[in-house]
mmCIF file of C-alpha atoms and ligand atoms in Angstrom:
data_model
loop_
_atom_site.group_PDB
_atom_site.id
_atom_site.type_symbol
_atom_site.label_atom_id
_atom_site.label_comp_id
_atom_site.label_asym_id
_atom_site.label_seq_id
_atom_site.Cartn_x
_atom_site.Cartn_y
_atom_site.Cartn_z
ATOM 1 C CA MET A 225 -0.037 -0.103 0.137
ATOM 2 C CA MET A 226 1.085 3.373 -0.755
ATOM 3 C CA LEU A 227 -0.729 5.010 2.120
ATOM 4 C CA ALA A 228 -2.862 3.171 4.981
ATOM 5 C CA LEU A 229 -4.573 5.043 7.806
ATOM 6 C CA ARG A 230 -5.930 3.049 10.727
ATOM 7 C CA ASP A 231 -8.245 4.795 13.125
ATOM 8 C CA VAL A 232 -6.826 8.303 12.905
ATOM 9 C CA SER A 233 -8.242 10.999 14.832
ATOM 10 C CA SER A 234 -7.096 14.760 14.974
ATOM 11 C CA GLY A 235 -8.253 18.108 15.603
ATOM 12 C CA TYR A 236 -7.439 21.775 16.892
ATOM 13 C CA GLY A 237 -6.433 21.961 20.408
ATOM 14 C CA PRO A 238 -9.304 20.350 22.579
ATOM 15 C CA VAL A 239 -11.621 20.118 19.351
ATOM 16 C CA THR A 240 -11.529 16.801 17.617
ATOM 17 C CA VAL A 241 -12.241 17.016 14.015
ATOM 18 C CA LEU A 242 -11.333 13.803 12.266
ATOM 19 C CA ARG A 243 -12.922 10.662 14.081
ATOM 20 C CA HIS A 244 -11.517 7.136 13.509
ATOM 21 C CA VAL A 245 -10.555 7.545 9.929
ATOM 22 C CA SER A 246 -9.355 4.460 8.127
ATOM 23 C CA PHE A 247 -8.550 3.771 4.497
ATOM 24 C CA ALA A 248 -5.880 2.578 2.263
ATOM 25 C CA LEU A 249 -4.684 4.085 -1.144
ATOM 26 C CA ALA A 250 -2.716 1.482 -3.449
ATOM 27 C CA GLU A 251 0.402 2.178 -5.239
ATOM 28 C CA GLY A 252 -0.559 4.188 -8.365
ATOM 29 C CA GLU A 253 -4.007 4.754 -7.404
ATOM 30 C CA ILE A 254 -5.997 7.859 -7.697
ATOM 31 C CA LEU A 255 -8.527 8.159 -4.925
ATOM 32 C CA GLY A 256 -11.120 10.938 -4.255
ATOM 33 C CA ILE A 257 -12.273 12.490 -1.002
ATOM 34 C CA VAL A 258 -15.671 14.221 -1.387
ATOM 35 C CA GLY A 259 -18.021 16.058 1.217
ATOM 36 C CA HIS A 260 -19.673 19.308 1.919
ATOM 37 C CA ASN A 261 -17.748 22.314 3.388
ATOM 38 C CA GLY A 262 -16.480 21.923 6.951
ATOM 39 C CA MET A 263 -16.642 18.107 7.079
ATOM 40 C CA GLY A 264 -12.931 17.677 7.735
ATOM 41 C CA LYS A 265 -11.329 17.128 4.230
ATOM 42 C CA THR A 266 -8.638 19.746 4.608
ATOM 43 C CA THR A 267 -8.132 18.639 8.163
ATOM 44 C CA LEU A 268 -7.428 15.179 6.846
ATOM 45 C CA LEU A 269 -4.801 16.347 4.403
ATOM 46 C CA ARG A 270 -3.084 18.524 7.059
ATOM 47 C CA THR A 271 -3.000 15.571 9.205
ATOM 48 C CA LEU A 272 -1.486 13.243 6.532
ATOM 49 C CA MET A 273 1.129 15.960 5.736
ATOM 50 C CA GLY A 274 2.031 16.288 9.562
ATOM 51 C CA LEU A 275 0.984 19.836 9.893
ATOM 52 C CA LEU A 276 -1.513 18.749 12.374
ATOM 53 C CA LYS A 277 -0.675 16.177 15.122
ATOM 54 C CA THR A 278 -2.327 12.799 14.929
ATOM 55 C CA ALA A 279 -4.180 12.388 18.330
ATOM 56 C CA SER A 280 -4.512 8.738 17.863
ATOM 57 C CA GLY A 281 -4.243 6.071 15.305
ATOM 58 C CA THR A 282 -1.460 5.114 12.823
ATOM 59 C CA ILE A 283 -0.470 6.435 9.234
ATOM 60 C CA GLU A 284 1.757 4.233 7.131
ATOM 61 C CA LEU A 285 3.605 5.370 3.969
ATOM 62 C CA GLY A 286 4.846 2.535 1.919
ATOM 63 C CA GLY A 287 4.492 0.337 4.928
ATOM 64 C CA GLN A 288 6.561 2.528 7.247
ATOM 65 C CA SER A 289 4.871 4.412 10.092
ATOM 66 C CA ILE A 290 4.966 8.182 9.598
ATOM 67 C CA GLU A 291 2.453 9.528 12.091
ATOM 68 C CA THR A 292 4.957 10.918 14.482
ATOM 69 C CA GLU A 293 7.357 12.343 11.706
ATOM 70 C CA PRO A 294 7.440 16.128 11.070
ATOM 71 C CA ALA A 295 6.094 17.635 7.902
ATOM 72 C CA HIS A 296 9.535 18.053 6.265
ATOM 73 C CA GLU A 297 10.303 14.439 6.647
ATOM 74 C CA ARG A 298 6.958 13.225 5.407
ATOM 75 C CA SER A 299 7.820 15.570 2.299
ATOM 76 C CA ARG A 300 11.361 13.912 2.128
ATOM 77 C CA ARG A 301 9.691 10.534 1.975
ATOM 78 C CA GLY A 302 7.611 11.531 -0.799
ATOM 79 C CA ILE A 303 4.361 13.226 0.079
ATOM 80 C CA GLY A 304 3.578 16.285 -1.908
ATOM 81 C CA TYR A 305 0.697 18.894 -0.881
ATOM 82 C CA VAL A 306 -1.013 21.345 -2.664
ATOM 83 C CA PRO A 307 -2.997 23.282 -0.112
ATOM 84 C CA GLN A 308 -6.395 24.734 -0.576
ATOM 85 C CA GLY A 309 -6.013 28.325 -2.090
ATOM 86 C CA GLU A 310 -2.212 27.872 -2.424
ATOM 87 C CA GLN A 311 -0.806 31.212 -3.633
ATOM 88 C CA GLY A 312 2.799 30.716 -3.860
ATOM 89 C CA PHE A 313 4.940 33.951 -3.375
ATOM 90 C CA PRO A 314 2.974 36.427 -5.527
ATOM 91 C CA THR A 315 5.693 38.920 -5.962
ATOM 92 C CA LEU A 316 8.173 36.535 -7.309
ATOM 93 C CA THR A 317 8.203 35.250 -10.800
ATOM 94 C CA VAL A 318 6.851 31.791 -11.987
ATOM 95 C CA ALA A 319 10.395 30.685 -12.422
ATOM 96 C CA GLU A 320 11.443 31.834 -8.865
ATOM 97 C CA ASN A 321 8.483 30.139 -7.550
ATOM 98 C CA LEU A 322 9.300 26.723 -9.092
ATOM 99 C CA GLN A 323 13.018 27.059 -7.971
ATOM 100 C CA LEU A 324 12.122 28.064 -4.428
ATOM 101 C CA ALA A 325 9.860 24.979 -4.067
ATOM 102 C CA VAL A 326 13.033 22.700 -4.303
ATOM 103 C CA ALA A 327 15.398 25.120 -2.591
ATOM 104 C CA MET A 328 13.429 25.482 0.664
ATOM 105 C CA ASN A 329 13.237 21.704 1.234
ATOM 106 C CA PRO A 330 15.311 19.566 -0.960
ATOM 107 C CA PRO A 331 14.135 16.115 -1.749
ATOM 108 C CA GLY A 332 16.360 13.251 -2.909
ATOM 109 C CA ARG A 333 15.639 13.522 -6.420
ATOM 110 C CA PRO A 334 14.148 16.677 -7.625
ATOM 111 C CA LEU A 335 12.767 17.136 -11.222
ATOM 112 C CA THR A 336 14.615 19.678 -13.532
ATOM 113 C CA MET A 337 12.755 22.823 -14.441
ATOM 114 C CA ASP A 338 12.579 21.272 -18.068
ATOM 115 C CA ASP A 339 11.025 18.174 -16.747
ATOM 116 C CA VAL A 340 8.334 19.990 -14.968
ATOM 117 C CA LEU A 341 7.910 22.619 -18.002
ATOM 118 C CA ALA A 342 7.226 19.466 -20.272
ATOM 119 C CA LEU A 343 4.514 18.500 -18.060
ATOM 120 C CA PHE A 344 2.984 21.992 -17.595
ATOM 121 C CA PRO A 345 3.730 23.694 -21.018
ATOM 122 C CA ARG A 346 1.226 26.553 -20.326
ATOM 123 C CA LEU A 347 3.739 27.724 -17.623
ATOM 124 C CA ARG A 348 6.670 28.104 -20.073
ATOM 125 C CA PRO A 349 5.482 31.493 -21.643
ATOM 126 C CA LEU A 350 4.841 32.821 -18.147
ATOM 127 C CA LEU A 351 8.154 32.114 -16.467
ATOM 128 C CA ASP A 352 9.118 35.858 -16.055
ATOM 129 C CA ARG A 353 5.650 36.884 -15.002
ATOM 130 C CA ARG A 354 4.984 37.720 -11.322
ATOM 131 C CA SER A 355 2.718 34.883 -10.015
ATOM 132 C CA GLY A 356 0.317 37.291 -8.341
ATOM 133 C CA ALA A 357 -0.508 38.447 -11.972
ATOM 134 C CA LEU A 358 -1.560 34.912 -13.090
ATOM 135 C CA SER A 359 -5.208 33.967 -13.592
ATOM 136 C CA GLY A 360 -6.775 31.657 -10.797
ATOM 137 C CA GLY A 361 -6.450 28.673 -13.024
ATOM 138 C CA GLU A 362 -2.938 29.444 -14.076
ATOM 139 C CA ARG A 363 -1.957 29.996 -10.307
ATOM 140 C CA GLN A 364 -3.572 26.501 -9.592
ATOM 141 C CA LEU A 365 -1.361 24.867 -12.222
ATOM 142 C CA LEU A 366 1.642 26.742 -10.806
ATOM 143 C CA ALA A 367 0.779 25.321 -7.231
ATOM 144 C CA ILE A 368 0.685 21.762 -8.502
ATOM 145 C CA ALA A 369 3.927 22.304 -10.599
ATOM 146 C CA ARG A 370 5.685 23.606 -7.519
ATOM 147 C CA ALA A 371 4.703 20.480 -5.631
ATOM 148 C CA VAL A 372 5.715 18.143 -8.549
ATOM 149 C CA MET A 373 9.237 19.895 -8.843
ATOM 150 C CA ARG A 374 9.911 17.608 -5.548
ATOM 151 C CA ALA A 375 9.085 14.487 -7.219
ATOM 152 C CA PRO A 376 6.512 13.162 -4.712
ATOM 153 C CA ARG A 377 5.300 9.550 -4.855
ATOM 154 C CA LEU A 378 1.948 10.508 -3.522
ATOM 155 C CA LEU A 379 0.100 13.921 -4.106
ATOM 156 C CA LEU A 380 -2.462 15.521 -1.853
ATOM 157 C CA LEU A 381 -4.622 17.892 -3.831
ATOM 158 C CA ASP A 382 -7.000 20.214 -1.991
ATOM 159 C CA GLU A 383 -9.923 21.965 -3.984
ATOM 160 C CA MET A 384 -7.991 22.406 -7.205
ATOM 161 C CA THR A 385 -11.123 23.499 -9.056
ATOM 162 C CA GLU A 386 -12.080 26.129 -6.715
ATOM 163 C CA GLY A 387 -12.652 29.492 -8.328
ATOM 164 C CA VAL A 388 -11.169 28.158 -11.535
ATOM 165 C CA GLN A 389 -12.924 28.509 -15.203
ATOM 166 C CA PRO A 390 -14.192 25.240 -16.663
ATOM 167 C CA SER A 391 -11.682 25.291 -19.464
ATOM 168 C CA ILE A 392 -8.874 25.181 -16.997
ATOM 169 C CA VAL A 393 -10.470 22.698 -14.849
ATOM 170 C CA GLU A 394 -10.288 20.342 -17.874
ATOM 171 C CA GLU A 395 -6.686 21.261 -18.477
ATOM 172 C CA ILE A 396 -5.876 20.543 -14.520
ATOM 173 C CA ALA A 397 -7.519 17.178 -14.885
ATOM 174 C CA GLU A 398 -5.524 16.443 -17.974
ATOM 175 C CA ARG A 399 -2.094 17.467 -16.402
ATOM 176 C CA LEU A 400 -2.935 15.300 -13.245
ATOM 177 C CA VAL A 401 -3.622 12.232 -15.563
ATOM 178 C CA ALA A 402 -0.204 12.848 -17.206
ATOM 179 C CA LEU A 403 1.455 12.932 -13.730
ATOM 180 C CA HIS A 404 -0.324 9.848 -13.005
ATOM 181 C CA ALA A 405 0.587 8.088 -16.230
ATOM 182 C CA GLU A 406 4.232 9.547 -16.841
ATOM 183 C CA LEU A 407 5.724 9.789 -13.289
ATOM 184 C CA SER A 408 3.479 7.023 -11.694
ATOM 185 C CA MET A 409 2.393 9.390 -9.074
ATOM 186 C CA SER A 410 -0.465 8.455 -6.586
ATOM 187 C CA LEU A 411 -3.064 10.958 -6.093
ATOM 188 C CA LEU A 412 -5.486 11.714 -3.333
ATOM 189 C CA ILE A 413 -8.058 14.395 -4.720
ATOM 190 C CA VAL A 414 -10.188 16.326 -2.330
ATOM 191 C CA ASP A 415 -12.636 18.310 -4.313
ATOM 192 C CA GLN A 416 -16.220 19.655 -4.255
ATOM 193 C CA ASP A 417 -16.649 19.174 -8.242
ATOM 194 C CA LEU A 418 -17.772 15.626 -8.359
ATOM 195 C CA ALA A 419 -17.459 15.371 -12.072
ATOM 196 C CA PHE A 420 -13.791 16.336 -11.741
ATOM 197 C CA VAL A 421 -13.224 13.739 -9.171
ATOM 198 C CA ALA A 422 -15.123 10.990 -11.240
ATOM 199 C CA ALA A 423 -13.144 12.010 -14.181
ATOM 200 C CA LEU A 424 -9.836 11.075 -12.394
ATOM 201 C CA ALA A 425 -10.635 8.682 -9.591
ATOM 202 C CA SER A 426 -12.132 5.144 -9.959
ATOM 203 C CA ARG A 427 -13.649 5.495 -6.331
ATOM 204 C CA ALA A 428 -14.104 8.038 -3.745
ATOM 205 C CA LEU A 429 -14.840 8.243 -0.026
ATOM 206 C CA VAL A 430 -17.527 10.510 1.441
ATOM 207 C CA MET A 431 -16.642 12.271 4.445
ATOM 208 C CA GLN A 432 -19.190 13.700 6.867
ATOM 209 C CA LYS A 433 -18.519 15.298 10.273
ATOM 210 C CA GLY A 434 -15.014 14.085 10.294
ATOM 211 C CA MET A 435 -15.808 10.594 9.549
ATOM 212 C CA LEU A 436 -15.569 8.471 6.321
ATOM 213 C CA VAL A 437 -19.183 7.263 5.933
ATOM 214 C CA LYS A 438 -19.251 5.662 2.514
ATOM 215 C CA GLU A 439 -17.264 4.529 -0.559
ATOM 216 C CA VAL A 440 -18.758 5.399 -4.017
ATOM 217 C CA SER A 441 -17.680 4.377 -7.603
ATOM 218 C CA SER A 442 -16.906 7.105 -10.176
ATOM 219 C CA THR A 443 -20.052 6.056 -11.923
ATOM 220 C CA GLU A 444 -22.149 6.657 -8.530
ATOM 221 C CA LEU A 445 -20.352 10.104 -8.111
ATOM 222 C CA ILE A 446 -21.816 11.356 -11.370
ATOM 223 C CA GLN A 447 -25.159 9.338 -11.655
ATOM 224 C CA SER A 448 -26.428 9.670 -8.138
ATOM 225 C CA ASN A 449 -26.667 12.490 -5.686
ATOM 226 C CA VAL A 450 -24.026 10.888 -3.366
ATOM 227 C CA LEU A 451 -23.853 13.794 -0.788
ATOM 228 C CA GLY A 452 -27.722 14.084 -1.024
ATOM 229 C CA GLY A 453 -28.230 12.085 2.121
ATOM 230 C CA PHE A 454 -25.839 14.003 4.123
ATOM 231 C CA ASP A 455 -26.583 17.302 5.629
ATOM 232 C CA ALA A 456 -24.453 20.405 4.908
ATOM 233 C CA LEU A 457 -23.367 22.001 8.198
HETATM 234 N N1 ADP B 697 -7.449 26.372 12.622
HETATM 235 C C1 ADP B 697 -8.759 25.767 13.035
HETATM 236 N N2 ADP B 697 -8.972 25.861 14.226
HETATM 237 C C2 ADP B 697 -10.108 25.357 14.669
HETATM 238 N N3 ADP B 697 -11.069 24.693 14.037
HETATM 239 C C3 ADP B 697 -10.941 24.497 12.738
HETATM 240 C C4 ADP B 697 -9.568 25.001 12.161
HETATM 241 N N4 ADP B 697 -9.549 24.845 10.758
HETATM 242 C C5 ADP B 697 -10.818 23.972 10.532
HETATM 243 N N5 ADP B 697 -11.583 24.132 11.804
HETATM 244 C C6 ADP B 697 -12.743 23.115 11.863
HETATM 245 O O1 ADP B 697 -12.627 21.963 11.451
HETATM 246 C C7 ADP B 697 -13.723 21.620 10.713
HETATM 247 C C8 ADP B 697 -13.425 20.976 9.511
HETATM 248 O O2 ADP B 697 -12.872 21.898 8.618
HETATM 249 P P1 ADP B 697 -12.048 21.626 7.381
HETATM 250 O O3 ADP B 697 -11.156 20.359 7.442
HETATM 251 O O4 ADP B 697 -11.551 22.757 6.890
HETATM 252 O O5 ADP B 697 -13.238 21.108 6.303
HETATM 253 P P2 ADP B 697 -13.390 21.092 4.871
HETATM 254 O O6 ADP B 697 -12.021 21.035 4.237
HETATM 255 O O7 ADP B 697 -14.198 19.649 4.512
HETATM 256 O O8 ADP B 697 -14.249 22.014 4.345
HETATM 257 C C9 ADP B 697 -14.792 22.681 10.718
HETATM 258 O O9 ADP B 697 -15.853 22.629 11.707
HETATM 259 C C10 ADP B 697 -13.817 23.929 10.943
HETATM 260 O O10 ADP B 697 -14.587 24.943 11.435
HETATM 261 MG MG1 MG B 698 -11.181 22.356 2.791
#
């Protein structure tokens, strides 16, 4: 297994948000996590990345326990994270943003700038542009490219389609398929756009109030109202 969680709980100070979360993601799998706002999806990714402490339970990456490792160590071991609303450094250029992604926390085997630009050709003509001047969709592609520079084995993606035009949502989906196919990257995709998740993942887990309550196929994601039975907060 690429990733295996058993009975993981976490939260903020005295407030428990994630409750007894267990699931596994196979090597090379693309898995979706869906759920209404406030259900704990971002909290799950922050806990996986080590930005929030695991209160109880275990997290294994490639069979090794990582739940007590700090974020930089999890990153070194191959977890990449594109946070919700990631902005990068808006006053720096696209090229500088890409270089800094590696400089700040060098992995064992970073990709070259050319490798990453081959995967994200839309960024090439934008290299000298300040990232703060990019469109929402371009910024999202840059955020993914920054994570990919560090050659992760498993990439955690939080709300990649939020505030992005449909034409770029399609391009983001295509680029993620390419990462998966060409770099054998496993993907954990959190998104409110169920069609986007269904286009990429063969199955998804539904999160409600900090718990994973159901597994659905990609067909069920688009054909039935999978969140319908679950109240929004
Ligand atoms: N920094 C924080 N401090 C305290 N509570 C938080 C914090 N961030 C999120 N929460 C709470 O945790 C719950 C889950 O939030 P979140 O993981 O962001 O959900 P989602 O990503 O599914 O929208 C919500 O009730 C939210 O208010
Ligand atoms: Mg969120």
